[in-house]
Short mmCIF file of N, CA and C in Angstrom, two decimals:
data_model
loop_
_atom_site.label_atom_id
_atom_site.label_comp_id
_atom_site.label_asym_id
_atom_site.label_seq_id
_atom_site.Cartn_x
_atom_site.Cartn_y
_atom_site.Cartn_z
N UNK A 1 -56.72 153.57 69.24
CA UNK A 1 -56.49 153.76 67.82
C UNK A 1 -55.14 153.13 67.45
N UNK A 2 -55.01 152.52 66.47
CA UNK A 2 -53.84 151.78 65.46
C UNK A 2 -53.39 153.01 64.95
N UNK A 3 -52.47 153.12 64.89
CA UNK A 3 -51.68 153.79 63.48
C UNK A 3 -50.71 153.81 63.32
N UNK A 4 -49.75 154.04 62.38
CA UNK A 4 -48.28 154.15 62.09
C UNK A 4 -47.49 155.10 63.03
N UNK A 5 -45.96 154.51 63.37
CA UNK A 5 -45.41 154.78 64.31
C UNK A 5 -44.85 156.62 63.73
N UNK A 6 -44.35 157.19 64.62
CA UNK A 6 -43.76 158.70 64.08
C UNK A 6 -43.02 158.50 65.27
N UNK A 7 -41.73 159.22 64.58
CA UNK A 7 -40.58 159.85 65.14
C UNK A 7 -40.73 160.44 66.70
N UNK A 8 -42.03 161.47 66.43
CA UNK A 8 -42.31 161.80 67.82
C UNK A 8 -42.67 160.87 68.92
N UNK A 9 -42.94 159.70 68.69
CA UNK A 9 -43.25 158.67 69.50
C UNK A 9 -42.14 157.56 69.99
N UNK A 10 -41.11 158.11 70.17
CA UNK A 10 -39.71 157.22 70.48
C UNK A 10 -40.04 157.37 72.04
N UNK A 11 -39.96 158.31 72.66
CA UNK A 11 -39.73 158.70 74.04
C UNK A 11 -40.69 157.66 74.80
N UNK A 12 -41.92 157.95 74.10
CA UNK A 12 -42.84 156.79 75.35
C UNK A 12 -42.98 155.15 74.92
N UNK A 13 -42.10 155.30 73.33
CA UNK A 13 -41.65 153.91 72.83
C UNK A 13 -40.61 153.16 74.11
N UNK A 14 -39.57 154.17 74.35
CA UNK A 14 -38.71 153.58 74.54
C UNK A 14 -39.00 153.41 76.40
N UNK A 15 -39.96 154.36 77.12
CA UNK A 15 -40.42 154.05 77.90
C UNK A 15 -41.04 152.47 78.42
N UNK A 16 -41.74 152.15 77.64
CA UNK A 16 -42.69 151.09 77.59
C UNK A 16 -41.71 149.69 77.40
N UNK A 17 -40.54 149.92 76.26
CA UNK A 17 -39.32 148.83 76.15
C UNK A 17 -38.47 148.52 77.40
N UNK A 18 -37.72 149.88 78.35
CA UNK A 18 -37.12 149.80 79.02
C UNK A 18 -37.79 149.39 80.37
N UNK A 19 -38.94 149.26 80.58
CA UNK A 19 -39.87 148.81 81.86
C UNK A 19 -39.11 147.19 81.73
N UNK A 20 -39.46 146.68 80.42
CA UNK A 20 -39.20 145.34 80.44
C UNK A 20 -37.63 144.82 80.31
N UNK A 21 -36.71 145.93 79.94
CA UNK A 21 -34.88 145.88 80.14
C UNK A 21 -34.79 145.58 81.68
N UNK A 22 -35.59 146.29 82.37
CA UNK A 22 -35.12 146.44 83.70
C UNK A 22 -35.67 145.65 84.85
N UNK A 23 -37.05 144.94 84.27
CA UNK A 23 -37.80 144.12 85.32
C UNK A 23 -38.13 142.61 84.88
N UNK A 24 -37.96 142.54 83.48
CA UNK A 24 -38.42 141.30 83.36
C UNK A 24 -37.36 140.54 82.18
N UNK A 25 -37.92 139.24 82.00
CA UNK A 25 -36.94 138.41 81.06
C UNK A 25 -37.62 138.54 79.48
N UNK A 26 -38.59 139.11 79.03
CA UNK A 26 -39.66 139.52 78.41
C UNK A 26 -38.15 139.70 77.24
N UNK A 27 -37.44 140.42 77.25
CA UNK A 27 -36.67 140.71 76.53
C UNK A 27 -35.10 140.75 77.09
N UNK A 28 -33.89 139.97 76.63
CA UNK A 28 -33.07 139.81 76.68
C UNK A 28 -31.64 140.96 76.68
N UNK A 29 -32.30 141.92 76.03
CA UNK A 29 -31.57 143.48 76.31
C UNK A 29 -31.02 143.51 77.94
N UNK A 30 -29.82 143.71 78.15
CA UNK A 30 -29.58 144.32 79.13
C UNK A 30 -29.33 145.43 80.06
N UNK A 31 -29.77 146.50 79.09
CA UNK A 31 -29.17 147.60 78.94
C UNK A 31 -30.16 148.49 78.76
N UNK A 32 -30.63 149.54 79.06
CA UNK A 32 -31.99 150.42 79.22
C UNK A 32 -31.30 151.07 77.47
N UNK A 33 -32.45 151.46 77.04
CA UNK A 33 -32.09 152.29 75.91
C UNK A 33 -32.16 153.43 75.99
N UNK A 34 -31.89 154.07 75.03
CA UNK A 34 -32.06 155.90 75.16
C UNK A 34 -33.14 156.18 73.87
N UNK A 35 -34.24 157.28 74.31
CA UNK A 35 -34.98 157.68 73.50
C UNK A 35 -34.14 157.88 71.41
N UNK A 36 -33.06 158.32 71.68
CA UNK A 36 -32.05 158.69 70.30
C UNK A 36 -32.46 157.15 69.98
N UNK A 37 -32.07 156.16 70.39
CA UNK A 37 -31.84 154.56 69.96
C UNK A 37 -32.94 154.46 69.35
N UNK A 38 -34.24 154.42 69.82
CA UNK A 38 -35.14 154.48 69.50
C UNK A 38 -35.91 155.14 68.28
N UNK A 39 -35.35 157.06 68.43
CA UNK A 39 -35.79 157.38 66.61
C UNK A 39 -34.70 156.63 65.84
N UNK A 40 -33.74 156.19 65.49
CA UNK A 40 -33.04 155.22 64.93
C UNK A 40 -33.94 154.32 64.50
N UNK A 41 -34.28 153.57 65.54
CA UNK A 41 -34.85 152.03 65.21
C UNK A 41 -35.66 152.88 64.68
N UNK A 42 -37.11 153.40 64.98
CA UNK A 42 -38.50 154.02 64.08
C UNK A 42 -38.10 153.79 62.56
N UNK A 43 -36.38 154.82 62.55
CA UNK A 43 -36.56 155.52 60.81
C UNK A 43 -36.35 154.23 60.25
N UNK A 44 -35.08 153.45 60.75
CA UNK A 44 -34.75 152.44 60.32
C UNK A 44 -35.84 151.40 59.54
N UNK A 45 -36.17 150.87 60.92
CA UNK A 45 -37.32 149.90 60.40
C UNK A 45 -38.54 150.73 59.84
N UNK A 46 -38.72 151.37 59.90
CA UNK A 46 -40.59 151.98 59.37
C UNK A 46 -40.28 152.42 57.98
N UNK A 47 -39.18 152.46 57.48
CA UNK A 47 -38.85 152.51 56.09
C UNK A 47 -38.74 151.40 55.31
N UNK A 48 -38.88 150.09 55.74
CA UNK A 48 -38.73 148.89 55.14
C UNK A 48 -40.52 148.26 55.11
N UNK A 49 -40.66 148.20 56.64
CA UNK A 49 -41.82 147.49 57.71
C UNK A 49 -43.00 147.70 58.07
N UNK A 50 -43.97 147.39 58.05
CA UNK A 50 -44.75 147.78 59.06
C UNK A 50 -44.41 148.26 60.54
N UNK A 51 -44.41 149.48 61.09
CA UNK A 51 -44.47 149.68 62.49
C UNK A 51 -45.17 150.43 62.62
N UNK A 52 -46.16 150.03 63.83
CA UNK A 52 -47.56 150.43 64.61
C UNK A 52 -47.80 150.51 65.89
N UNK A 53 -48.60 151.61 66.01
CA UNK A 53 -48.25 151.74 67.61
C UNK A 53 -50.18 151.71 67.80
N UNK A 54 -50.37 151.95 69.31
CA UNK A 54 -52.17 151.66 70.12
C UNK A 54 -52.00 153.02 70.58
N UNK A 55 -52.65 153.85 70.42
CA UNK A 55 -52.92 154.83 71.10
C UNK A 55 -54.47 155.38 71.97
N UNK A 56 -54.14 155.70 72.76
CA UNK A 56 -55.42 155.88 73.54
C UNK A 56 -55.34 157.31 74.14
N UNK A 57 -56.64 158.17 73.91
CA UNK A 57 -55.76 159.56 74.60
C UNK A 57 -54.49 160.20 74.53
N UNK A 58 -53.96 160.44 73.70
CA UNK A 58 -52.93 160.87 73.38
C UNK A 58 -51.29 160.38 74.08
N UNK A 59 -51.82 158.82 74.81
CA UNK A 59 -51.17 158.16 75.48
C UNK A 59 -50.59 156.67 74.74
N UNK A 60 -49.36 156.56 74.61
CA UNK A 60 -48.94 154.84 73.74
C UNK A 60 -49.13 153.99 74.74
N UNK A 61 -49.98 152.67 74.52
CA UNK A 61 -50.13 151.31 75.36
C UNK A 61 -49.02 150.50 74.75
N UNK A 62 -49.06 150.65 73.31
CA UNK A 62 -48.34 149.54 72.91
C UNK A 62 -47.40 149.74 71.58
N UNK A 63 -46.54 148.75 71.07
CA UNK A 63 -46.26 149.14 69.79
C UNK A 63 -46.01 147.67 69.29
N UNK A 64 -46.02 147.73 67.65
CA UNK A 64 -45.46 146.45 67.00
C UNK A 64 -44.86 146.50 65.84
N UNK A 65 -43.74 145.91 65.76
CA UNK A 65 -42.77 145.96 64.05
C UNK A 65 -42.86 144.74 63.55
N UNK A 66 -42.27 144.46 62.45
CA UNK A 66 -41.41 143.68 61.39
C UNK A 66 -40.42 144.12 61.19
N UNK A 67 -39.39 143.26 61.22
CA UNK A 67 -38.11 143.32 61.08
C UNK A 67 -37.25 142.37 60.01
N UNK A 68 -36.24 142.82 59.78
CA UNK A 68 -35.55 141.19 58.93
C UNK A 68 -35.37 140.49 59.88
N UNK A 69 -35.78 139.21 59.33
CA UNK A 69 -35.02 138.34 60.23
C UNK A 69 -34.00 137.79 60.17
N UNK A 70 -33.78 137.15 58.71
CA UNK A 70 -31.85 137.23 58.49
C UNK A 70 -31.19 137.93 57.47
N UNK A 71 -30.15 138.18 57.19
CA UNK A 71 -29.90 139.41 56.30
C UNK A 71 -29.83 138.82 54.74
N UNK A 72 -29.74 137.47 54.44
CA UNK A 72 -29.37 136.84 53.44
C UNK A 72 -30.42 137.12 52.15
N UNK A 73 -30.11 137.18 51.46
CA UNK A 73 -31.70 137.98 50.25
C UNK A 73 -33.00 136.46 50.32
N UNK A 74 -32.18 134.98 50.53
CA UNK A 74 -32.98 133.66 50.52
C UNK A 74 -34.35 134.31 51.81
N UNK A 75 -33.86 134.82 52.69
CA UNK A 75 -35.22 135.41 53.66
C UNK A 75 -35.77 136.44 53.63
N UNK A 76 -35.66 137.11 52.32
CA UNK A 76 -36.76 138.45 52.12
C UNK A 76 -38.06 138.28 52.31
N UNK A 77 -38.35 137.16 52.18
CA UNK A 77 -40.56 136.97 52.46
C UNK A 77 -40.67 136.77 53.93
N UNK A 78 -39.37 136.25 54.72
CA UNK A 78 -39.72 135.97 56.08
C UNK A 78 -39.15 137.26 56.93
N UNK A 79 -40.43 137.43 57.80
CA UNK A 79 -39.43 138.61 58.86
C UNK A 79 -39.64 138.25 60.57
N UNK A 80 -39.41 139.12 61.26
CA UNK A 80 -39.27 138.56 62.64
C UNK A 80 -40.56 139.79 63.57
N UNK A 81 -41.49 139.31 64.19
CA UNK A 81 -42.36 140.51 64.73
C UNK A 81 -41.70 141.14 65.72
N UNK A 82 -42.10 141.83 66.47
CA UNK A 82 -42.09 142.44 67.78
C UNK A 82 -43.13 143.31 68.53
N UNK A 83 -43.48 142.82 69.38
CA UNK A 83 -44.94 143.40 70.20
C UNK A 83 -44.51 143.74 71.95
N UNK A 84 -44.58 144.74 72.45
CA UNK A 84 -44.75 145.39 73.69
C UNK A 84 -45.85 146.20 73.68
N UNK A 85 -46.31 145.58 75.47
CA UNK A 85 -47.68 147.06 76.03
C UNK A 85 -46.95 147.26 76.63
N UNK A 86 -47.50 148.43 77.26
CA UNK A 86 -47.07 148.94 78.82
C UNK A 86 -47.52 148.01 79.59
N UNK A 87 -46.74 147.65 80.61
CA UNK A 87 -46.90 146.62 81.86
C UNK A 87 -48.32 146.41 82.27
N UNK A 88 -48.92 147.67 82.59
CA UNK A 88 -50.08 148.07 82.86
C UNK A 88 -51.44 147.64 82.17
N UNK A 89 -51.48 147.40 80.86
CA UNK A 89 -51.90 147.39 80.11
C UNK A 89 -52.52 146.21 79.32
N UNK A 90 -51.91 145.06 79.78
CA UNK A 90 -51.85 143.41 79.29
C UNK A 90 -53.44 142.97 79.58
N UNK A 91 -53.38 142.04 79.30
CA UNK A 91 -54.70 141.39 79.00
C UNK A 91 -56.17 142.12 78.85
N UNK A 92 -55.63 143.02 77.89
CA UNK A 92 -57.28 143.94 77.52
C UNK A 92 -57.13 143.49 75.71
N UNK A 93 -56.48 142.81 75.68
CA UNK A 93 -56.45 142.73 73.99
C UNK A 93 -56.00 143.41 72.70
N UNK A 94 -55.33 144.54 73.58
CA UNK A 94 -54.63 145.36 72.57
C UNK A 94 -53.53 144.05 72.01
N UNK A 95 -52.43 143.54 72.16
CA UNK A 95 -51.77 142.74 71.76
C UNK A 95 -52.68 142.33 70.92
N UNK A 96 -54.18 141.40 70.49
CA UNK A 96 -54.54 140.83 69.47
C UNK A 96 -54.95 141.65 68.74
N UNK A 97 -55.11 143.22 68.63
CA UNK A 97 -55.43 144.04 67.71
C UNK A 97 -54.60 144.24 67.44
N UNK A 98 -53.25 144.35 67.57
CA UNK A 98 -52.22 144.96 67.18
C UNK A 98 -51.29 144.35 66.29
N UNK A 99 -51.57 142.75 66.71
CA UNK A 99 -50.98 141.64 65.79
C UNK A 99 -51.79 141.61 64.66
N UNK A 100 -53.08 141.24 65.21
CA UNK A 100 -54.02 141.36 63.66
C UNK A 100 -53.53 142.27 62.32
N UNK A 101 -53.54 143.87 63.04
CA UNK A 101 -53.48 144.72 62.11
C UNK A 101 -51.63 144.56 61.61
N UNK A 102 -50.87 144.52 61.91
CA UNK A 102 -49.48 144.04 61.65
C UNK A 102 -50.06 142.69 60.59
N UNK A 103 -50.30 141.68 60.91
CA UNK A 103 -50.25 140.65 60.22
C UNK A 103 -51.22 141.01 59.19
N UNK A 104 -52.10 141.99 58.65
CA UNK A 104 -53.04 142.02 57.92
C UNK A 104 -52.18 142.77 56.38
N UNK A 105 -51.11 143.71 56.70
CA UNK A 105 -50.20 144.55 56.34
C UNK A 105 -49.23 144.03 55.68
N UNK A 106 -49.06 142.84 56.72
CA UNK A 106 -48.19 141.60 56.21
C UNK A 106 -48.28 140.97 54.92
N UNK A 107 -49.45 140.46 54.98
CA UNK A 107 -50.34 139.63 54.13
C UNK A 107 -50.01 140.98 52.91
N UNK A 108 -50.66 141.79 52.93
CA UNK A 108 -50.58 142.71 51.64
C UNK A 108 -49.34 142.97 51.13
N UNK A 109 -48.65 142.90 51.66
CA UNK A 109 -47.31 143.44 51.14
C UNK A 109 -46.37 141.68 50.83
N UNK A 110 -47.47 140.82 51.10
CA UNK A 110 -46.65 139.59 50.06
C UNK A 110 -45.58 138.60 51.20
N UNK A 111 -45.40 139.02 52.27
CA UNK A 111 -44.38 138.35 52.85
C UNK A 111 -45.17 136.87 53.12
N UNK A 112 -44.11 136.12 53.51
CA UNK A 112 -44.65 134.31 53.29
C UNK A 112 -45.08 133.91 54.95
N UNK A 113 -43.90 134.42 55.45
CA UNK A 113 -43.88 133.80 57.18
C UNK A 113 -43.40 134.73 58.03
N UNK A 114 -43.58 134.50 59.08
CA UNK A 114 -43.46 135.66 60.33
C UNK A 114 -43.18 134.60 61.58
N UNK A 115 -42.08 135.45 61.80
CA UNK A 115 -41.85 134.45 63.13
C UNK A 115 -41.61 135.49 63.87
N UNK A 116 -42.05 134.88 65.53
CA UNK A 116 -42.21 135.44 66.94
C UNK A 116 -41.45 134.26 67.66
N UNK A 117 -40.02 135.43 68.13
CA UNK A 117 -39.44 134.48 68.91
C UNK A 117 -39.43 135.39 70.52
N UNK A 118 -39.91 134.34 71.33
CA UNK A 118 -39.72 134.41 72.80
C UNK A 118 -39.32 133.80 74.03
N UNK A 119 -38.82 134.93 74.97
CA UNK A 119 -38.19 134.18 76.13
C UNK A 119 -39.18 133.40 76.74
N UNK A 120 -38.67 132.21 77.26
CA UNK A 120 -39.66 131.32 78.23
C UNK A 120 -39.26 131.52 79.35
N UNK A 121 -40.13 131.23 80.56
CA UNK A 121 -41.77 130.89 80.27
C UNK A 121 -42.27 132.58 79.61
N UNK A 122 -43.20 132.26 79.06
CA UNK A 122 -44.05 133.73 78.90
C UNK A 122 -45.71 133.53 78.14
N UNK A 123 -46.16 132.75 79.39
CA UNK A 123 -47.52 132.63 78.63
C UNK A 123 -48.43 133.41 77.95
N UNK A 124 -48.30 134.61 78.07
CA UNK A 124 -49.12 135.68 77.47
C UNK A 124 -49.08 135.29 76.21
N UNK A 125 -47.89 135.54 76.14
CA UNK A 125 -47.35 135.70 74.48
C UNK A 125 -47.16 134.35 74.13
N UNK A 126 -47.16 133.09 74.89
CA UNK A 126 -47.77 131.89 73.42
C UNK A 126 -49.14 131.94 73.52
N UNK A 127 -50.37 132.21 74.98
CA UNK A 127 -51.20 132.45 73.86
C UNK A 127 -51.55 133.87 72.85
N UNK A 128 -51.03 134.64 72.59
CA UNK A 128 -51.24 135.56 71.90
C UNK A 128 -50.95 135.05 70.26
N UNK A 129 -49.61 134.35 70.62
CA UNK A 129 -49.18 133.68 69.14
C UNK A 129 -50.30 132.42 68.69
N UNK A 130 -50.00 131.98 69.73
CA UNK A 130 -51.20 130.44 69.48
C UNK A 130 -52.34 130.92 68.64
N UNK A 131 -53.15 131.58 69.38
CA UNK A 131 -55.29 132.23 68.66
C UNK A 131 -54.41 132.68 67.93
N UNK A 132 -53.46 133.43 67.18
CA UNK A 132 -53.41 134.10 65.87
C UNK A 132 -52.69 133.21 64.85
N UNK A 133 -52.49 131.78 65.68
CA UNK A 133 -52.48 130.19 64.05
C UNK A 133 -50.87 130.47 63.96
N UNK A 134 -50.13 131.09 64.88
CA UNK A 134 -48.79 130.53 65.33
C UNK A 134 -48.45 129.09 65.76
N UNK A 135 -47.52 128.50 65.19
CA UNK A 135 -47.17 127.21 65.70
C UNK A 135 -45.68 127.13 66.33
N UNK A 136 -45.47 126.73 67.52
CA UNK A 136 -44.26 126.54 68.01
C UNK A 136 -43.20 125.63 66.99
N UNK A 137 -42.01 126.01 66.65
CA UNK A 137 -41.39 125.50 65.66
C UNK A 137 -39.91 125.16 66.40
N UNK A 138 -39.34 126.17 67.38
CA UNK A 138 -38.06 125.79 67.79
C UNK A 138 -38.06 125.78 69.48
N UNK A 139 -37.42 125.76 69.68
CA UNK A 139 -37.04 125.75 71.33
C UNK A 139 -35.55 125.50 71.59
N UNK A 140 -35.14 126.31 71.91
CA UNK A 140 -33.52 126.53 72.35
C UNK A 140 -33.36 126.78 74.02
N UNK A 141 -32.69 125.84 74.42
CA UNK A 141 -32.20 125.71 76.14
C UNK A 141 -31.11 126.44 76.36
N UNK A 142 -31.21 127.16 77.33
CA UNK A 142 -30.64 127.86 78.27
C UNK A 142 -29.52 129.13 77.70
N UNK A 143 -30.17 129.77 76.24
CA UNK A 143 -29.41 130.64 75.57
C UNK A 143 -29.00 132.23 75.64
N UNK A 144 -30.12 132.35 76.67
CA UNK A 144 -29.96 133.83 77.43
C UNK A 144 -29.58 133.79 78.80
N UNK A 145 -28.74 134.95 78.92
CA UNK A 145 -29.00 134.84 80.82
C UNK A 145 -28.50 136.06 81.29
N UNK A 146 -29.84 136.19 82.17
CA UNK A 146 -30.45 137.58 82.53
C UNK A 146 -30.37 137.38 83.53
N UNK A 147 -30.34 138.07 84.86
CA UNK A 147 -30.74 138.07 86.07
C UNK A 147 -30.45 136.87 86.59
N UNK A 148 -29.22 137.01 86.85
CA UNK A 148 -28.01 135.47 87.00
C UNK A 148 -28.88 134.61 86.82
N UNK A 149 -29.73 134.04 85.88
CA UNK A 149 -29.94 132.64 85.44
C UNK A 149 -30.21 132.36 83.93
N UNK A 150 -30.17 131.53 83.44
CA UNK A 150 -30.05 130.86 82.43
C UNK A 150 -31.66 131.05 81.71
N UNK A 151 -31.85 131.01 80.87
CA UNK A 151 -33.65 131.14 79.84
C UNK A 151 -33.60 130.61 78.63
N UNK A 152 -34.30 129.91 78.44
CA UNK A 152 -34.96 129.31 76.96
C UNK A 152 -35.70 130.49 76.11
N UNK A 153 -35.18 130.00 75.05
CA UNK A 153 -36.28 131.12 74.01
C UNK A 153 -36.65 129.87 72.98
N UNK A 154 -37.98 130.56 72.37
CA UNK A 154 -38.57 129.32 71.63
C UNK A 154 -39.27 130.41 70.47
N UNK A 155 -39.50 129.95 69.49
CA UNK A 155 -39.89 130.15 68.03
C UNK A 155 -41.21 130.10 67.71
N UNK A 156 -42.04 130.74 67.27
CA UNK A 156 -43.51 130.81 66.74
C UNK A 156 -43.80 131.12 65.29
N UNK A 157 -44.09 130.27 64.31
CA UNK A 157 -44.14 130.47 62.91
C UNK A 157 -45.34 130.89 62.33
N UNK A 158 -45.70 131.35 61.60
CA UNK A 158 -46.75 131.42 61.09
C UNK A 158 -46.46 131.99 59.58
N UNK A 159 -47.45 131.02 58.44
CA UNK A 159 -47.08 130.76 57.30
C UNK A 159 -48.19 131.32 56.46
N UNK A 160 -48.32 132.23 55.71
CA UNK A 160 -49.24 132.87 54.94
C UNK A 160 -49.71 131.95 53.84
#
């Protein structure tokens, strides 16, 4: 089941985020978060955004926001996504239900473009962006560095 994120759902939010702080380049955070960080972000963003979480059994697989992407009022139609499963969880397609329904939300509420920016390599997630009519737009060398080495992050647009 899709539905809107709640407060009560930080703890296994922030579960599912910090798998990828601590094991992978998936996300550039270095730093595990704390469940508190997390109802923060919820109130924060879910008062502006779309944020949605997958639930199955009274268990979170996944979650996804909109965010600003720059603070300047010229980018109010554009925002920035964000999508995590649980590790466990990848290639069953929750990610394309989850984007769908985010981007469908999107669309209603008027915004122009949505960009998905990610660390490379991370094939999942260009094709996840790709089938949903994402186009690679930027690519930046060696701007993160995680796990003493250096990572590219690259840009995914998509234009309503």
């Amino acid at each position: 089941m899709i539905r809107d994120v709640n407060i009560q759902d930080a703890k296994q939010i922030v579960d599912i985020y910090n798998y990828y702080v601590l094991n992978s380049i998936v996300t550039l955070d270095l730093v595990p978060f704390s469940t508190q960080d997390f109802e923060e972000k919820i109130k924060t963003i879910s008062n502006q955004f779309p944020f949605i979480v997958y639930e199955e059994n009274n268990v979170l697989l996944g979650y996804a926001y909109a965010n600003t992407f720059r603070t300047k009022p010229a980018y109010n139609n554009t925002v920035e996504l964000t999508i995590y499963l649980k590790y466990d969880e990848l290639g069953k397609q929750i990610g394309k239900k989850m984007y769908s329904e985010l981007l469908d939300q999107l669309k209603k509420q008027n915004y122009h473009v949505v960009i998905g920016g990610l660390t490379l390599p991370n094939d999942a997630s260009i094709k996840l962006h790709e089938n949903l009519g994402f186009e690679k737009v930027a690519h930046f060398k060696e701007v993160g560095y995680k796990f003493n080495k250096w990572h590219d992050v690259g840009f995914w647009q998509l234009t309503f």
